[in-house]
Amino acid sequence: MKNFIAALACLLLLSACGAEEQEQPFSLTAEEQKACAEQIDAVMEEFYWSYDRDSLSFGPGVVPEISAASERFFSASADCEYFLKNRAGEQGILAEAELLHYNGDHAGTLECYFFGDKLIGVLYRGGYDNAYYSLQERNPFLADGEFRSYEKWEGMAQDFRESSGMFSPEGILSSGKDGNGNTLAVCIENGRVMVYRFANSTLSRYRNFAYNRSLEATSAAFLNGEDARLAVLISSIEETGQGESERTFTRSEKIMLYDENLYAAGEIPLESELCTAIGAEDNRIYLFNDQSMEVYELLDGLWQRTERIRLRHFVTQFHVTDLDGDGTKEYLMTDGMDLYLYHRVDSGFRLLWSTHLGVENFYGPLASGDLNRDGVKEVYACDVTGTTIRYLLTEKGLRASNEDIAYGECFYPLDFNGDGLEDYWFVEDNINRRGRLYLAEGR
């Protein structure tokens, strides 16, 4: 009996020692943590990211085993040339922190793997699916767009021919049709509405509208892509001061309406001076007022506001499209700083994707067009330097692709001749803004 009690006491003592060893907390010295943080700072600077240093924590981290399920983990790190596969299944040090876009928006959770004192793996978890992403993938989807297909970009189609044309370097706000089915495109130059028409194989100026005194056109949209009915946002412009103290104040006044012959057909008075842009779709007018979108419809012969949708940003440009051709429309918006992609839902709009810049970046209209003819449209936006930024629809969000676009070049896609293929107006530099019309050939 004494022997049994002695053996039991030894067993309990050994178990207690084992438990004590297992419960010892993981720790790094202050110097070791500082060395790791310096390497994290360097990789953040290299890939133009930021992170919340107060959220940085260290602990043991096991690299996953190689499998189909972990492939995205390994490829995300390898995309930045940090290769983790040769450490699969091994335990190292895992540093985690809140990853931030440069404007301070939350991007996800940064994961950095250390073995010894060396950083050998870096990636982040983010997006609507909380999946693994490379630091090269800056803007994953914020919600599932359920797109049918994605961009297969290998460069623009080659079979475009140069054609006769005159057009504004300011880009296309909206398009419609005249009574003979010819394509119309509207833009705004120096406060004037300019309507261009493609007819008899030539693109030329068709109509223009100017406004009295200090009134200027600040936005315009055709109500329906199949006719010429047009809505124009009219604003008063006041400039005060000189030099560094010069200020420009824009106050929205009214919406001017034009009929199918582009004759004045009434107006909609505005309750607010803060309206920044208008858009249109299926005979509805979208008015962007402060950080809201107001919907106007023609009911009983009067234009009436039927809906008000709250946004979390201003809107200076608006564009409706169907990027993947699945019949569901996408809504592109910008406030001049960031680009936003939405889907319409019963409760309003669902934000699918956005940039996270937070500084003045976008200038002029938004556009979309399938210039490589893979069945998926690209997005074309102009930055403040007068250069087009092309965005491609990918499974991990929209991705900028400007490898073939030189400084100052702009692309404005539109099916000018109505053959079902997007053509484009091309501006070749940002000084004299000369342009050329290119028509697609392929049918």
Short mmCIF file of C-alpha atoms in Angstrom, two decimals:
data_model
loop_
_atom_site.label_atom_id
_atom_site.label_comp_id
_atom_site.label_asym_id
_atom_site.label_seq_id
_atom_site.Cartn_x
_atom_site.Cartn_y
_atom_site.Cartn_z
CA MET A 1 0.00 0.00 0.00
CA LYS A 2 2.86 2.37 0.85
CA ASN A 3 4.52 1.55 -2.49
CA PHE A 4 1.27 2.34 -4.37
CA ILE A 5 0.91 5.69 -2.56
CA ALA A 6 4.53 6.60 -3.33
CA ALA A 7 4.10 5.73 -7.00
CA LEU A 8 0.88 7.79 -7.20
CA ALA A 9 2.62 10.76 -5.57
CA CYS A 10 5.42 10.57 -8.15
CA LEU A 11 2.92 10.39 -10.99
CA LEU A 12 1.04 13.45 -9.73
CA LEU A 13 4.29 15.33 -9.31
CA LEU A 14 5.36 14.51 -12.87
CA SER A 15 1.96 15.54 -14.22
CA ALA A 16 2.13 18.83 -12.37
CA CYS A 17 5.60 19.49 -13.79
CA GLY A 18 4.36 18.72 -17.31
CA ALA A 19 1.37 21.04 -16.90
CA GLU A 20 3.62 23.79 -15.62
CA GLU A 21 5.85 23.43 -18.71
CA GLN A 22 2.86 23.57 -21.10
CA GLU A 23 1.42 26.64 -19.44
CA GLN A 24 4.57 28.73 -19.64
CA PRO A 25 3.60 31.85 -21.61
CA PHE A 26 5.22 32.63 -24.96
CA SER A 27 7.49 35.67 -24.69
CA LEU A 28 9.98 37.70 -26.67
CA THR A 29 12.41 40.16 -25.18
CA ALA A 30 11.91 43.84 -25.89
CA GLU A 31 14.95 43.81 -28.17
CA GLU A 32 13.61 40.82 -30.13
CA GLN A 33 10.23 42.51 -30.55
CA LYS A 34 11.92 45.70 -31.73
CA ALA A 35 13.96 43.80 -34.32
CA CYS A 36 10.83 42.11 -35.66
CA ALA A 37 8.90 45.40 -35.75
CA GLU A 38 11.68 47.05 -37.76
CA GLN A 39 11.41 44.33 -40.39
CA ILE A 40 7.62 44.75 -40.48
CA ASP A 41 8.05 48.53 -40.90
CA ALA A 42 10.37 47.92 -43.85
CA VAL A 43 7.97 45.62 -45.67
CA MET A 44 5.07 48.00 -45.03
CA GLU A 45 7.04 50.82 -46.59
CA GLU A 46 8.08 48.63 -49.53
CA PHE A 47 4.48 47.75 -50.41
CA TYR A 48 2.91 51.11 -49.44
CA TRP A 49 0.87 49.93 -46.49
CA SER A 50 0.41 51.09 -42.92
CA TYR A 51 -0.52 49.24 -39.74
CA ASP A 52 -1.62 49.97 -36.20
CA ARG A 53 1.53 49.55 -34.12
CA ASP A 54 -0.47 49.49 -30.89
CA SER A 55 -2.24 46.35 -32.11
CA LEU A 56 0.97 44.44 -32.85
CA SER A 57 1.20 41.16 -30.95
CA PHE A 58 3.56 38.18 -31.00
CA GLY A 59 2.91 34.52 -30.39
CA PRO A 60 3.75 31.03 -31.62
CA GLY A 61 2.58 30.38 -35.17
CA VAL A 62 2.46 27.12 -37.11
CA VAL A 63 2.79 27.30 -40.89
CA PRO A 64 0.02 25.16 -42.48
CA GLU A 65 0.75 21.88 -44.15
CA ILE A 66 0.79 21.95 -47.97
CA SER A 67 -2.67 21.13 -49.31
CA ALA A 68 -5.28 22.45 -51.71
CA ALA A 69 -6.88 24.36 -48.84
CA SER A 70 -3.63 26.15 -47.94
CA GLU A 71 -2.54 27.01 -51.49
CA ARG A 72 -3.93 30.53 -51.28
CA PHE A 73 -2.01 31.09 -48.03
CA PHE A 74 1.30 30.13 -49.63
CA SER A 75 0.69 31.98 -52.92
CA ALA A 76 -0.29 35.18 -51.09
CA SER A 77 3.09 35.28 -49.33
CA ALA A 78 5.03 34.10 -52.38
CA ASP A 79 3.52 36.93 -54.46
CA CYS A 80 5.69 39.29 -52.39
CA GLU A 81 8.68 36.90 -52.68
CA TYR A 82 8.37 35.50 -49.18
CA PHE A 83 8.28 31.75 -49.58
CA LEU A 84 6.76 29.71 -46.78
CA LYS A 85 6.35 26.28 -48.37
CA ASN A 86 9.76 25.11 -47.22
CA ARG A 87 8.58 25.77 -43.64
CA ALA A 88 5.24 23.95 -43.97
CA GLY A 89 4.16 22.37 -40.71
CA GLU A 90 6.86 24.10 -38.67
CA GLN A 91 6.32 26.41 -35.72
CA GLY A 92 7.83 29.87 -35.73
CA ILE A 93 6.85 33.29 -34.42
CA LEU A 94 3.64 34.88 -35.71
CA ALA A 95 3.26 38.67 -35.50
CA GLU A 96 -0.27 40.00 -36.07
CA ALA A 97 -1.54 43.58 -36.37
CA GLU A 98 -4.41 45.60 -37.81
CA LEU A 99 -3.49 46.40 -41.41
CA LEU A 100 -4.45 49.89 -42.57
CA HIS A 101 -4.83 51.60 -45.91
CA TYR A 102 -2.93 54.86 -46.19
CA ASN A 103 -6.13 56.82 -45.51
CA GLY A 104 -6.57 54.91 -42.23
CA ASP A 105 -9.34 52.52 -43.37
CA HIS A 106 -9.18 49.04 -41.88
CA ALA A 107 -7.87 46.55 -44.46
CA GLY A 108 -7.66 43.31 -42.51
CA THR A 109 -5.25 41.44 -40.26
CA LEU A 110 -1.56 41.44 -41.12
CA GLU A 111 0.31 38.17 -40.53
CA CYS A 112 4.10 38.06 -40.45
CA TYR A 113 5.99 34.80 -39.84
CA PHE A 114 9.47 34.84 -38.29
CA PHE A 115 11.93 31.99 -37.89
CA GLY A 116 14.76 32.96 -35.62
CA ASP A 117 15.13 36.68 -36.16
CA LYS A 118 14.25 36.66 -39.88
CA LEU A 119 10.95 37.54 -41.56
CA ILE A 120 10.16 34.72 -43.98
CA GLY A 121 6.41 35.12 -44.63
CA VAL A 122 3.99 38.05 -44.99
CA LEU A 123 0.32 38.24 -46.05
CA TYR A 124 -3.02 39.45 -44.73
CA ARG A 125 -6.54 38.25 -44.10
CA GLY A 126 -9.25 40.59 -45.37
CA GLY A 127 -12.12 41.21 -47.75
CA TYR A 128 -15.70 40.08 -47.27
CA ASP A 129 -14.52 36.44 -47.10
CA ASN A 130 -11.70 37.06 -44.57
CA ALA A 131 -9.44 35.15 -46.94
CA TYR A 132 -5.67 35.39 -47.47
CA TYR A 133 -4.40 38.13 -49.76
CA SER A 134 -1.03 39.29 -50.99
CA LEU A 135 0.16 42.77 -50.05
CA GLN A 136 0.10 43.38 -53.81
CA GLU A 137 -3.71 43.02 -53.71
CA ARG A 138 -4.75 46.34 -52.27
CA ASN A 139 -8.54 46.43 -52.51
CA PRO A 140 -10.37 43.11 -52.16
CA PHE A 141 -14.14 42.94 -52.50
CA LEU A 142 -16.08 44.23 -49.49
CA ALA A 143 -19.14 42.16 -50.48
CA ASP A 144 -19.72 39.26 -52.85
CA GLY A 145 -20.72 40.60 -56.26
CA GLU A 146 -21.45 37.10 -57.62
CA PHE A 147 -19.92 38.04 -60.95
CA ARG A 148 -20.40 35.58 -63.78
CA SER A 149 -16.97 36.11 -65.35
CA TYR A 150 -13.79 38.07 -64.84
CA GLU A 151 -11.29 39.96 -66.97
CA LYS A 152 -8.80 38.08 -69.13
CA TRP A 153 -6.60 41.02 -69.97
CA GLU A 154 -3.79 40.47 -72.46
CA GLY A 155 -3.89 43.92 -74.01
CA MET A 156 -6.33 45.86 -76.15
CA ALA A 157 -7.74 44.40 -79.34
CA GLN A 158 -5.65 45.36 -82.36
CA ASP A 159 -8.34 45.73 -85.01
CA PHE A 160 -9.33 49.37 -84.53
CA ARG A 161 -9.21 51.82 -87.40
CA GLU A 162 -8.76 55.55 -87.10
CA SER A 163 -11.80 57.54 -88.24
CA SER A 164 -12.83 61.16 -88.65
CA GLY A 165 -13.92 62.90 -85.50
CA MET A 166 -13.99 65.92 -83.26
CA PHE A 167 -14.74 65.52 -79.58
CA SER A 168 -14.15 67.10 -76.21
CA PRO A 169 -11.07 66.14 -74.19
CA GLU A 170 -13.24 66.32 -71.05
CA GLY A 171 -14.73 62.83 -71.56
CA ILE A 172 -18.20 61.35 -71.89
CA LEU A 173 -20.77 61.96 -69.16
CA SER A 174 -23.61 60.02 -70.78
CA SER A 175 -24.85 58.76 -74.15
CA GLY A 176 -28.18 58.68 -75.99
CA LYS A 177 -29.67 58.53 -79.50
CA ASP A 178 -31.14 61.10 -81.87
CA GLY A 179 -34.35 60.51 -83.84
CA ASN A 180 -32.45 58.61 -86.54
CA GLY A 181 -30.70 56.30 -84.09
CA ASN A 182 -27.33 58.07 -84.25
CA THR A 183 -25.23 57.98 -81.09
CA LEU A 184 -25.07 61.15 -79.00
CA ALA A 185 -22.48 61.84 -76.29
CA VAL A 186 -22.70 64.70 -73.80
CA CYS A 187 -19.88 66.45 -71.96
CA ILE A 188 -19.34 69.75 -70.17
CA GLU A 189 -16.72 72.30 -71.23
CA ASN A 190 -16.23 75.52 -69.27
CA GLY A 191 -19.75 75.39 -67.88
CA ARG A 192 -21.38 74.74 -71.27
CA VAL A 193 -23.20 71.55 -72.26
CA MET A 194 -21.70 70.07 -75.42
CA VAL A 195 -23.51 67.31 -77.32
CA TYR A 196 -21.60 65.41 -79.99
CA ARG A 197 -23.12 63.08 -82.59
CA PHE A 198 -21.72 60.22 -84.64
CA ALA A 199 -23.42 60.31 -88.04
CA ASN A 200 -22.30 59.55 -91.59
CA SER A 201 -19.15 57.89 -90.22
CA THR A 202 -18.05 61.14 -88.54
CA LEU A 203 -18.07 62.32 -84.94
CA SER A 204 -18.80 66.06 -84.68
CA ARG A 205 -20.34 68.73 -82.48
CA TYR A 206 -24.15 68.63 -82.63
CA ARG A 207 -25.60 71.01 -80.00
CA ASN A 208 -24.35 73.22 -77.19
CA PHE A 209 -26.11 75.05 -74.37
CA ALA A 210 -24.84 78.01 -72.38
CA TYR A 211 -26.47 79.65 -69.37
CA ASN A 212 -26.90 83.24 -68.26
CA ARG A 213 -24.90 85.30 -65.79
CA SER A 214 -23.01 83.18 -63.25
CA LEU A 215 -24.90 79.94 -64.01
CA GLU A 216 -22.98 76.95 -65.33
CA ALA A 217 -23.73 73.34 -66.15
CA THR A 218 -21.99 71.07 -63.63
CA SER A 219 -23.40 67.64 -64.57
CA ALA A 220 -25.57 66.06 -67.28
CA ALA A 221 -27.17 62.73 -68.18
CA PHE A 222 -29.45 61.31 -70.87
CA LEU A 223 -32.58 59.91 -69.25
CA ASN A 224 -32.60 56.85 -71.49
CA GLY A 225 -29.83 55.56 -73.70
CA GLU A 226 -32.31 55.11 -76.55
CA ASP A 227 -33.37 58.75 -77.00
CA ALA A 228 -32.09 62.30 -76.58
CA ARG A 229 -34.00 63.43 -73.48
CA LEU A 230 -31.43 65.14 -71.31
CA ALA A 231 -31.17 66.40 -67.73
CA VAL A 232 -28.60 69.05 -66.78
CA LEU A 233 -27.62 70.18 -63.28
CA ILE A 234 -27.27 73.98 -63.23
CA SER A 235 -25.22 75.68 -60.53
CA SER A 236 -24.13 79.19 -59.66
CA ILE A 237 -20.40 79.77 -59.42
CA GLU A 238 -18.90 82.48 -57.26
CA GLU A 239 -15.20 83.24 -56.98
CA THR A 240 -13.79 85.37 -54.18
CA GLY A 241 -10.32 86.46 -53.13
CA GLN A 242 -7.05 86.31 -55.02
CA GLY A 243 -3.95 84.17 -55.00
CA GLU A 244 -3.77 81.72 -52.10
CA SER A 245 -6.97 83.17 -50.62
CA GLU A 246 -8.98 82.57 -53.80
CA ARG A 247 -12.08 80.44 -53.20
CA THR A 248 -14.74 79.06 -55.51
CA PHE A 249 -18.25 78.45 -54.22
CA THR A 250 -20.62 76.22 -56.20
CA ARG A 251 -24.31 76.27 -55.34
CA SER A 252 -26.72 73.96 -57.14
CA GLU A 253 -29.80 75.82 -58.46
CA LYS A 254 -31.99 73.54 -60.60
CA ILE A 255 -32.19 70.67 -63.07
CA MET A 256 -32.88 71.74 -66.66
CA LEU A 257 -34.76 69.23 -68.82
CA TYR A 258 -34.59 68.80 -72.60
CA ASP A 259 -36.91 66.76 -74.80
CA GLU A 260 -36.12 64.17 -77.49
CA ASN A 261 -35.25 67.02 -79.89
CA LEU A 262 -33.01 68.68 -77.30
CA TYR A 263 -35.35 71.61 -76.82
CA ALA A 264 -35.89 73.05 -73.33
CA ALA A 265 -38.76 71.15 -71.68
CA GLY A 266 -38.98 72.48 -68.12
CA GLU A 267 -36.98 72.30 -64.94
CA ILE A 268 -36.90 70.77 -61.48
CA PRO A 269 -36.26 73.30 -58.67
CA LEU A 270 -33.88 72.10 -55.98
CA GLU A 271 -34.35 72.34 -52.23
CA SER A 272 -30.63 72.11 -51.51
CA GLU A 273 -27.59 74.06 -52.69
CA LEU A 274 -25.33 71.07 -52.02
CA CYS A 275 -26.15 68.91 -55.06
CA THR A 276 -22.95 67.76 -56.76
CA ALA A 277 -23.95 65.55 -59.70
CA ILE A 278 -26.78 63.81 -61.52
CA GLY A 279 -27.15 60.49 -63.28
CA ALA A 280 -30.01 58.71 -64.99
CA GLU A 281 -31.29 55.22 -65.71
CA ASP A 282 -34.51 53.96 -67.28
CA ASN A 283 -36.16 57.41 -67.21
CA ARG A 284 -35.26 57.99 -63.56
CA ILE A 285 -33.05 60.89 -62.50
CA TYR A 286 -30.51 60.35 -59.74
CA LEU A 287 -29.57 63.53 -57.88
CA PHE A 288 -26.58 63.42 -55.54
CA ASN A 289 -27.25 65.76 -52.66
CA ASP A 290 -24.67 66.04 -49.90
CA GLN A 291 -24.01 62.36 -49.01
CA SER A 292 -27.36 61.08 -50.29
CA MET A 293 -28.80 59.90 -53.59
CA GLU A 294 -32.31 61.15 -54.42
CA VAL A 295 -34.40 59.38 -57.06
CA TYR A 296 -36.82 61.41 -59.20
CA GLU A 297 -39.54 59.90 -61.39
CA LEU A 298 -42.17 61.43 -63.67
CA LEU A 299 -45.54 60.77 -62.00
CA ASP A 300 -48.82 62.32 -63.19
CA GLY A 301 -46.90 64.70 -65.40
CA LEU A 302 -44.64 65.99 -62.58
CA TRP A 303 -41.12 65.06 -61.54
CA GLN A 304 -41.34 63.86 -57.96
CA ARG A 305 -38.77 62.56 -55.49
CA THR A 306 -39.65 58.92 -54.80
CA GLU A 307 -36.63 57.70 -52.84
CA ARG A 308 -33.70 58.93 -50.78
CA ILE A 309 -30.71 56.66 -50.25
CA ARG A 310 -28.01 57.51 -47.73
CA LEU A 311 -24.39 57.10 -48.85
CA ARG A 312 -21.24 57.53 -46.80
CA HIS A 313 -19.51 59.78 -49.29
CA PHE A 314 -20.15 62.59 -51.75
CA VAL A 315 -20.53 61.87 -55.47
CA THR A 316 -19.01 63.99 -58.22
CA GLN A 317 -19.33 61.46 -61.07
CA PHE A 318 -21.70 58.54 -61.66
CA HIS A 319 -21.80 55.74 -64.23
CA VAL A 320 -24.13 52.75 -64.75
CA THR A 321 -22.86 49.64 -66.52
CA ASP A 322 -22.96 45.82 -66.58
CA LEU A 323 -19.36 44.76 -66.26
CA ASP A 324 -19.72 41.00 -66.70
CA GLY A 325 -22.82 40.90 -68.91
CA ASP A 326 -24.94 38.91 -66.44
CA GLY A 327 -27.88 41.32 -66.56
CA THR A 328 -27.16 42.82 -63.12
CA LYS A 329 -26.11 46.45 -63.31
CA GLU A 330 -23.11 47.87 -61.54
CA TYR A 331 -23.03 51.47 -60.29
CA LEU A 332 -19.72 53.31 -60.31
CA MET A 333 -19.29 56.49 -58.28
CA THR A 334 -16.45 58.75 -57.24
CA ASP A 335 -16.15 61.64 -54.81
CA GLY A 336 -12.93 62.77 -56.50
CA MET A 337 -10.85 60.91 -53.94
CA ASP A 338 -11.99 57.29 -54.14
CA LEU A 339 -13.75 55.04 -56.64
CA TYR A 340 -16.77 53.00 -55.45
CA LEU A 341 -18.58 50.03 -57.00
CA TYR A 342 -22.16 49.22 -55.92
CA HIS A 343 -25.03 46.84 -56.61
CA ARG A 344 -28.64 47.95 -56.25
CA VAL A 345 -30.51 45.95 -53.57
CA ASP A 346 -33.95 46.23 -51.99
CA SER A 347 -32.60 48.26 -49.10
CA GLY A 348 -30.66 50.68 -51.30
CA PHE A 349 -27.09 50.07 -52.48
CA ARG A 350 -24.56 47.46 -51.41
CA LEU A 351 -20.93 48.57 -51.57
CA LEU A 352 -18.96 45.82 -53.32
CA TRP A 353 -15.56 47.45 -53.64
CA SER A 354 -13.71 50.71 -53.26
CA THR A 355 -10.28 52.26 -53.33
CA HIS A 356 -9.01 53.69 -50.05
CA LEU A 357 -6.99 56.75 -51.06
CA GLY A 358 -8.58 59.63 -49.17
CA VAL A 359 -6.84 62.29 -51.32
CA GLU A 360 -7.81 64.12 -54.53
CA ASN A 361 -7.24 61.60 -57.27
CA PHE A 362 -10.08 61.30 -59.80
CA TYR A 363 -11.04 63.94 -62.31
CA GLY A 364 -13.76 63.87 -64.97
CA PRO A 365 -16.33 61.25 -66.02
CA LEU A 366 -16.25 57.52 -65.32
CA ALA A 367 -16.61 55.08 -68.21
CA SER A 368 -16.56 51.37 -69.00
CA GLY A 369 -15.96 49.37 -72.16
CA ASP A 370 -14.74 46.01 -73.41
CA LEU A 371 -11.73 47.13 -75.43
CA ASN A 372 -10.10 43.69 -75.49
CA ARG A 373 -13.38 41.89 -76.34
CA ASP A 374 -13.26 39.13 -73.76
CA GLY A 375 -16.87 39.73 -72.74
CA VAL A 376 -16.00 41.71 -69.58
CA LYS A 377 -15.87 45.50 -69.51
CA GLU A 378 -12.96 47.41 -68.06
CA VAL A 379 -13.45 50.57 -66.00
CA TYR A 380 -11.80 53.78 -67.19
CA ALA A 381 -11.26 56.74 -64.85
CA CYS A 382 -9.06 59.79 -65.26
CA ASP A 383 -6.69 60.93 -62.52
CA VAL A 384 -5.76 64.52 -61.67
CA THR A 385 -2.75 64.40 -64.03
CA GLY A 386 -5.05 63.85 -66.99
CA THR A 387 -4.10 60.19 -67.36
CA THR A 388 -6.54 57.29 -67.62
CA ILE A 389 -6.47 54.63 -64.92
CA ARG A 390 -7.82 51.32 -66.23
CA TYR A 391 -9.37 48.94 -63.67
CA LEU A 392 -9.87 45.25 -64.41
CA LEU A 393 -12.54 43.09 -62.79
CA THR A 394 -10.77 40.17 -61.05
CA GLU A 395 -11.85 37.57 -58.51
CA LYS A 396 -10.06 39.55 -55.79
CA GLY A 397 -11.43 42.99 -56.61
CA LEU A 398 -10.80 45.61 -59.26
CA ARG A 399 -7.13 45.95 -60.17
CA ALA A 400 -5.40 48.89 -61.85
CA SER A 401 -3.63 47.99 -65.10
CA ASN A 402 -1.81 50.88 -66.76
CA GLU A 403 1.21 49.14 -68.26
CA ASP A 404 0.29 50.28 -71.81
CA ILE A 405 -1.00 53.78 -70.92
CA ALA A 406 1.51 56.62 -71.12
CA TYR A 407 1.40 59.75 -68.97
CA GLY A 408 -1.34 62.09 -70.22
CA GLU A 409 -3.15 59.51 -72.37
CA CYS A 410 -6.92 59.13 -71.96
CA PHE A 411 -9.35 56.49 -73.28
CA TYR A 412 -13.08 57.23 -73.53
CA PRO A 413 -14.90 54.05 -74.66
CA LEU A 414 -18.35 54.12 -76.31
CA ASP A 415 -20.04 52.20 -79.12
CA PHE A 416 -20.23 55.24 -81.41
CA ASN A 417 -21.37 53.43 -84.58
CA GLY A 418 -23.84 51.09 -82.87
CA ASP A 419 -22.38 47.81 -84.11
CA GLY A 420 -22.21 46.22 -80.65
CA LEU A 421 -18.45 46.73 -80.23
CA GLU A 422 -16.96 49.51 -78.11
CA ASP A 423 -14.99 52.14 -79.96
CA TYR A 424 -13.02 54.86 -78.18
CA TRP A 425 -11.91 58.46 -78.30
CA PHE A 426 -8.21 58.69 -77.52
CA VAL A 427 -6.47 61.77 -76.09
CA GLU A 428 -2.74 61.49 -76.60
CA ASP A 429 -1.31 64.01 -74.12
CA ASN A 430 -2.31 66.28 -71.27
CA ILE A 431 -1.02 69.56 -72.74
CA ASN A 432 -2.82 70.30 -76.00
CA ARG A 433 -5.35 67.46 -75.51
CA ARG A 434 -5.46 66.43 -79.16
CA GLY A 435 -7.65 63.41 -79.76
CA ARG A 436 -8.44 60.72 -82.33
CA LEU A 437 -11.44 58.46 -82.89
CA TYR A 438 -10.89 54.71 -83.20
CA LEU A 439 -13.66 52.41 -84.43
CA ALA A 440 -13.65 48.68 -83.68
CA GLU A 441 -13.47 46.20 -86.52
CA GLY A 442 -14.16 42.55 -85.93
CA ARG A 443 -17.54 41.67 -87.39
#
